[in-house]
Amino acid sequence: MPSSIDTSTAMLKKTVMIAIFAAVAVVLSIIESMIPLPFSVPGAKLGLANIMVLTCLYFLNGKDTLMLIVLKTILTAFIFGTFSSFLFSFFGAIVSFVLMYGMMRLGRDFFSLISISIVGGIGHNIGQLTAAMIIFKTSKMFYYLPALLLTGVVTGIFIGLAVKYLISALSKLTLFQGWAAHE
Amino acid sequence: MMKLRRGDILLIGIVLLCAIIFIIIRAFPNEVSDESHSKIATITVDGKIYRTVELTAEPQEIKVQTEDGHYNLLKVHDHGIEMIDADCPDKVCLTFGFITNPSQTIVCLPHRVLVEIENTNPKDQGDDLDAVVN
């Protein structure tokens, strides 16, 4: 039964890839927490973990990426956070994922990875502000949105470039051959 | 270097434009409220009012103790307030900086601490009322 062996090999490959991506994403979050930002905008961050989310979205499908996000958020919450900060980052990550997935599916001819990563970063910020608005019952936090839009564009451009280079490097590995046909 | 597609330039342009419009709109009313120097800050923990404090020129420190034993340290000075220390895991609350006007807030998500500023100058309220009547 060569076909079932093929399928289970593909499944195994996929599982390994998600696990590696999630591990790298968590490590990137830890590294990010050690880098001081030159600007102090509340909620702004580099979003290095988004490199792995976007790469996963490129090589695998939406369901697998959702799996990666859940893994990544739970692991990061265990390392840094408390339960409420887990809920906030999860909410941000889901909004970010939905927007990036939509753009990846529908707007690939019009937008490059740079746009997708900008939208993902800003989506994360908006998701967190919305979660904060629901919990604190005040919309005052949106005062910080314009500043977050500006930092989101700058960090999004760099994350998009990083993803571009990572994808072209990973495509040369045998593990990733046959997956890049996603485009 | 990768090429930017037309959609990218459009998207970046729209986002930057939105940010600039927001900032310009906001720049006007804030200057008025900066002139009145009678303000109070309301500190809320988990939805319940913890303390209100007048934003004086003299420095004073307020320690907010949450129920599960954590703390946030606030400092009032020069008619404003800032978060100077906290034992939360992400320290995002420390990046809010020194805030002085009612549209600004300080939030510590892990501890559910919220600091809001309100104008309480009776003269200001009188002026507002006159403007409405006229």
Coordinates of C-alpha atoms in Angstrom, one line a residue:
Chain A
M1 CA 0.0 0.0 0.0
P2 CA 2.3 2.7 -1.2
S3 CA -0.3 5.4 -1.1
S4 CA -1.1 5.0 2.6
I5 CA 2.6 5.0 3.5
D6 CA 2.9 8.2 1.5
T7 CA 0.0 9.8 3.4
S8 CA 1.4 8.8 6.8
T9 CA 4.9 10.1 5.8
A10 CA 3.3 13.4 4.7
M11 CA 1.3 13.6 8.0
L12 CA 4.5 12.9 10.0
K13 CA 6.4 15.5 8.1
K14 CA 3.7 18.0 8.7
T15 CA 3.6 17.2 12.4
V16 CA 7.3 17.6 12.7
M17 CA 7.2 20.9 10.8
I18 CA 4.5 22.3 13.1
A19 CA 6.4 21.2 16.1
I20 CA 9.7 22.8 14.9
F21 CA 7.9 26.0 13.9
A22 CA 6.2 26.3 17.3
A23 CA 9.5 25.7 19.1
V24 CA 11.3 28.3 17.0
A25 CA 8.4 30.8 17.5
V26 CA 8.6 30.4 21.3
V27 CA 12.4 30.9 21.2
L28 CA 11.9 34.0 19.1
S29 CA 9.4 35.3 21.7
I30 CA 12.0 34.8 24.4
I31 CA 14.7 36.6 22.4
E32 CA 12.3 39.4 21.7
S33 CA 11.6 39.9 25.4
M34 CA 15.4 40.5 25.8
I35 CA 15.6 43.2 23.1
P36 CA 14.8 46.7 24.4
L37 CA 12.8 48.8 22.0
P38 CA 14.0 52.3 21.2
F39 CA 10.5 53.7 21.4
S40 CA 8.0 53.3 24.2
V41 CA 4.6 52.6 22.7
P42 CA 2.5 50.5 25.0
G43 CA 1.7 47.2 23.3
A44 CA 4.2 47.6 20.5
K45 CA 6.5 44.7 19.8
L46 CA 8.7 43.4 17.1
G47 CA 6.5 40.3 16.6
L48 CA 9.4 38.0 15.7
A49 CA 7.2 35.0 16.4
N50 CA 5.0 36.1 13.4
I51 CA 7.9 35.1 11.2
M52 CA 7.1 31.5 12.0
V53 CA 3.3 32.0 11.7
L54 CA 3.7 33.5 8.2
T55 CA 6.2 30.8 7.1
C56 CA 3.8 28.1 8.3
L57 CA 1.0 29.8 6.4
Y58 CA 3.1 29.8 3.3
F59 CA 4.2 26.1 3.4
L60 CA 1.2 24.5 5.1
N61 CA -2.5 25.2 5.3
G62 CA -4.7 27.3 7.6
K63 CA -5.6 24.4 9.9
D64 CA -2.0 23.6 10.6
T65 CA -1.2 27.3 11.2
L66 CA -4.0 27.5 13.7
M67 CA -2.5 24.5 15.5
L68 CA 0.9 26.3 15.5
I69 CA -0.7 29.5 17.0
V70 CA -2.4 27.5 19.7
L71 CA 0.8 25.7 20.6
K72 CA 2.9 28.8 20.5
T73 CA 0.5 30.9 22.7
I74 CA 0.1 28.2 25.3
L75 CA 3.9 27.6 25.5
T76 CA 4.7 31.3 25.7
A77 CA 2.0 31.7 28.4
F78 CA 3.6 28.9 30.5
I79 CA 7.0 30.6 30.2
F80 CA 6.1 34.3 30.8
G81 CA 2.6 34.8 31.7
T82 CA -0.4 34.5 33.8
F83 CA -3.8 33.2 32.6
S84 CA -5.2 36.6 31.7
S85 CA -2.2 37.6 29.6
F86 CA -2.7 34.2 27.8
L87 CA -6.2 35.2 26.9
F88 CA -5.1 38.6 25.6
S89 CA -2.3 37.2 23.4
F90 CA -4.6 34.4 22.2
F91 CA -7.2 37.0 21.1
G92 CA -4.6 39.1 19.3
A93 CA -3.1 36.0 17.7
I94 CA -6.5 34.8 16.4
V95 CA -7.4 38.2 14.9
S96 CA -4.0 38.4 13.3
F97 CA -4.3 34.9 11.9
V98 CA -7.7 35.4 10.4
L99 CA -6.6 38.5 8.6
M100 CA -3.3 37.0 7.3
Y101 CA -5.1 33.8 6.2
G102 CA -7.6 35.8 4.3
M103 CA -5.0 37.9 2.6
M104 CA -2.9 34.8 1.8
R105 CA -5.9 33.1 0.2
L106 CA -7.4 36.0 -1.6
G107 CA -4.9 38.8 -2.1
R108 CA -1.7 36.9 -3.1
D109 CA -1.5 38.5 -6.5
F110 CA -2.0 42.0 -5.2
F111 CA -0.1 41.9 -1.9
S112 CA 3.4 40.6 -1.1
L113 CA 4.4 39.0 2.2
I114 CA 5.3 42.5 3.5
S115 CA 1.7 43.6 3.4
I116 CA 0.5 40.4 5.0
S117 CA 2.9 40.7 7.9
I118 CA 2.0 44.4 8.4
V119 CA -1.7 43.4 8.5
G120 CA -0.9 40.5 10.8
G121 CA 1.0 42.8 13.2
I122 CA -1.7 45.5 13.3
G123 CA -4.4 42.8 13.6
H124 CA -2.6 41.5 16.7
N125 CA -2.6 45.0 18.2
I126 CA -6.3 45.6 17.4
G127 CA -7.2 42.2 18.8
Q128 CA -5.5 43.0 22.1
L129 CA -7.0 46.5 22.3
T130 CA -10.4 45.0 21.7
A131 CA -9.9 42.3 24.4
A132 CA -8.7 45.1 26.8
M133 CA -11.8 47.1 25.9
I134 CA -14.1 44.2 26.7
I135 CA -12.4 43.4 30.0
F136 CA -12.0 47.0 31.2
K137 CA -15.2 48.3 29.6
T138 CA -13.5 51.4 28.3
S139 CA -12.5 52.3 24.7
K140 CA -9.9 54.7 25.9
M141 CA -7.1 52.3 25.1
F142 CA -7.6 53.0 21.4
Y143 CA -5.8 56.3 22.1
Y144 CA -2.7 54.3 21.5
L145 CA -3.8 52.9 18.1
P146 CA -2.3 55.5 15.8
A147 CA 1.2 55.0 17.4
L148 CA 0.7 51.3 17.1
L149 CA -0.2 51.6 13.4
L150 CA 3.0 53.5 12.8
T151 CA 5.2 50.9 14.7
G152 CA 3.2 48.1 13.0
V153 CA 4.1 49.3 9.5
V154 CA 7.8 49.6 10.4
T155 CA 8.1 46.2 12.2
G156 CA 5.8 44.6 9.6
I157 CA 8.2 45.5 6.8
F158 CA 11.1 43.9 8.5
I159 CA 9.2 40.8 9.5
G160 CA 7.9 40.5 5.9
L161 CA 11.5 40.7 4.6
A162 CA 12.7 38.1 7.1
V163 CA 9.9 35.7 6.0
K164 CA 10.8 36.2 2.4
Y165 CA 14.5 35.2 3.1
L166 CA 13.5 32.3 5.4
I167 CA 11.1 30.9 2.8
S168 CA 13.7 31.0 0.0
A169 CA 16.3 29.3 2.3
L170 CA 13.8 26.7 3.6
S171 CA 12.6 25.9 0.0
K172 CA 16.1 24.5 -0.7
L173 CA 15.8 21.9 2.1
T174 CA 14.5 18.4 1.2
L175 CA 12.1 18.4 4.1
F176 CA 10.2 21.4 2.5
Q177 CA 10.3 20.2 -1.1
G178 CA 6.8 19.6 -2.5
W179 CA 5.3 21.9 0.1
A180 CA 6.0 25.2 -1.5
A181 CA 3.6 24.4 -4.2
H182 CA 1.1 26.3 -2.0
E183 CA 1.5 29.4 -4.1
Chain B
M1 CA 15.8 43.2 -2.1
M2 CA 12.3 42.3 -2.9
K3 CA 9.9 44.3 -5.0
L4 CA 7.0 46.0 -3.4
R5 CA 3.8 45.3 -5.2
R6 CA 1.3 48.0 -6.0
G7 CA -1.0 46.6 -3.3
D8 CA 1.8 46.9 -0.7
I9 CA 2.3 50.6 -1.4
L10 CA -1.4 51.2 -1.3
L11 CA -1.8 49.4 2.0
I12 CA 1.2 51.1 3.6
G13 CA -0.1 54.5 2.4
I14 CA -3.6 53.9 3.8
V15 CA -2.3 52.8 7.2
L16 CA 0.0 55.8 7.5
L17 CA -2.7 58.1 6.4
C18 CA -5.1 56.7 9.0
A19 CA -2.5 57.1 11.7
I20 CA -1.7 60.7 10.7
I21 CA -5.4 61.7 10.5
F22 CA -6.0 60.2 14.0
I23 CA -3.1 62.1 15.4
I24 CA -4.2 65.4 13.8
I25 CA -7.8 65.0 15.0
R26 CA -6.6 64.3 18.5
A27 CA -4.1 67.2 18.7
F28 CA -6.9 69.8 19.0
P29 CA -9.0 69.1 22.2
N30 CA -6.0 67.9 24.2
E31 CA -4.3 71.3 24.4
V32 CA -7.4 72.8 26.0
S33 CA -7.5 70.2 28.7
D34 CA -3.8 70.6 29.4
E35 CA -4.4 74.1 30.6
S36 CA -6.7 73.1 33.5
H37 CA -4.6 71.8 36.3
S38 CA -7.2 70.3 38.5
K39 CA -7.4 66.6 37.6
I40 CA -7.9 63.4 39.4
A41 CA -6.8 59.9 38.6
T42 CA -9.1 56.9 39.2
I43 CA -7.3 53.7 39.8
T44 CA -9.4 50.6 39.1
V45 CA -8.5 47.0 40.0
D46 CA -10.5 44.3 38.3
G47 CA -13.4 46.6 37.7
K48 CA -13.7 47.9 41.2
I49 CA -12.4 51.4 42.1
Y50 CA -9.3 51.1 44.2
R51 CA -8.5 54.7 44.9
T52 CA -8.9 58.2 43.4
V53 CA -6.1 60.6 43.8
E54 CA -5.6 64.2 42.9
L55 CA -2.8 64.9 40.5
T56 CA -0.8 67.3 42.5
A57 CA 2.5 69.0 41.6
E58 CA 4.1 67.5 44.7
P59 CA 5.4 64.0 44.2
Q60 CA 3.6 61.2 46.0
E61 CA 3.8 57.4 45.5
I62 CA 0.8 55.0 45.5
K63 CA 1.2 51.3 45.9
V64 CA -1.6 49.3 44.4
Q65 CA -1.8 45.9 46.0
T66 CA -3.8 43.3 44.1
E67 CA -5.7 40.5 45.9
D68 CA -3.3 37.8 44.9
G69 CA -0.3 39.6 46.4
H70 CA 1.1 41.4 43.4
Y71 CA 1.8 45.1 43.3
N72 CA 2.0 48.2 41.0
L73 CA 3.8 51.3 42.0
L74 CA 2.4 54.6 40.7
K75 CA 4.0 58.0 41.1
V76 CA 2.1 61.3 41.0
H77 CA 4.1 64.4 40.1
D78 CA 3.8 67.6 38.1
H79 CA 0.0 67.2 37.6
G80 CA 0.4 63.8 36.1
I81 CA 0.9 60.2 37.0
E82 CA 3.1 57.4 35.8
M83 CA 3.7 53.7 36.6
I84 CA 7.2 53.3 38.0
D85 CA 7.3 49.7 39.0
A86 CA 5.3 46.5 38.9
D87 CA 5.9 42.8 39.3
C88 CA 3.8 41.7 36.3
P89 CA 5.4 39.4 33.8
D90 CA 5.2 41.6 30.7
K91 CA 6.0 45.1 32.1
V92 CA 3.9 46.7 29.3
C93 CA 2.4 49.0 32.0
L94 CA 5.8 50.7 32.4
T95 CA 5.9 51.7 28.8
F96 CA 2.8 53.9 29.1
G97 CA 5.1 56.6 30.5
F98 CA 4.0 59.8 32.2
I99 CA 0.4 60.7 31.5
T100 CA -1.2 64.1 32.1
N101 CA -4.4 64.4 30.0
P102 CA -7.8 62.7 30.2
S103 CA -7.6 60.8 27.0
Q104 CA -4.6 58.8 28.2
T105 CA -4.7 55.7 30.3
I106 CA -2.3 53.3 32.0
V107 CA -3.2 49.6 31.8
C108 CA -1.6 46.6 33.4
L109 CA -3.3 43.7 31.8
P110 CA -2.0 40.8 34.0
H111 CA -3.1 42.6 37.2
R112 CA -6.2 44.2 35.6
V113 CA -5.2 47.6 36.9
L114 CA -6.5 50.6 35.0
V115 CA -5.6 54.2 35.7
E116 CA -7.7 56.9 34.1
I117 CA -7.5 60.7 34.3
E118 CA -10.6 62.9 34.7
N119 CA -11.0 66.6 34.6
T120 CA -12.7 68.0 37.7
N121 CA -12.2 71.7 37.2
P122 CA -15.6 73.3 37.9
K123 CA -14.6 76.3 35.8
D124 CA -14.1 74.1 32.8
Q125 CA -17.5 72.5 33.2
G126 CA -19.1 75.9 33.5
D127 CA -17.5 77.0 30.3
D128 CA -18.7 73.9 28.5
L129 CA -22.3 74.5 29.7
D130 CA -22.2 78.1 28.5
A131 CA -21.0 76.9 25.1
V132 CA -23.9 74.5 24.8
V133 CA -26.5 77.1 25.9
N134 CA -25.3 79.7 23.5

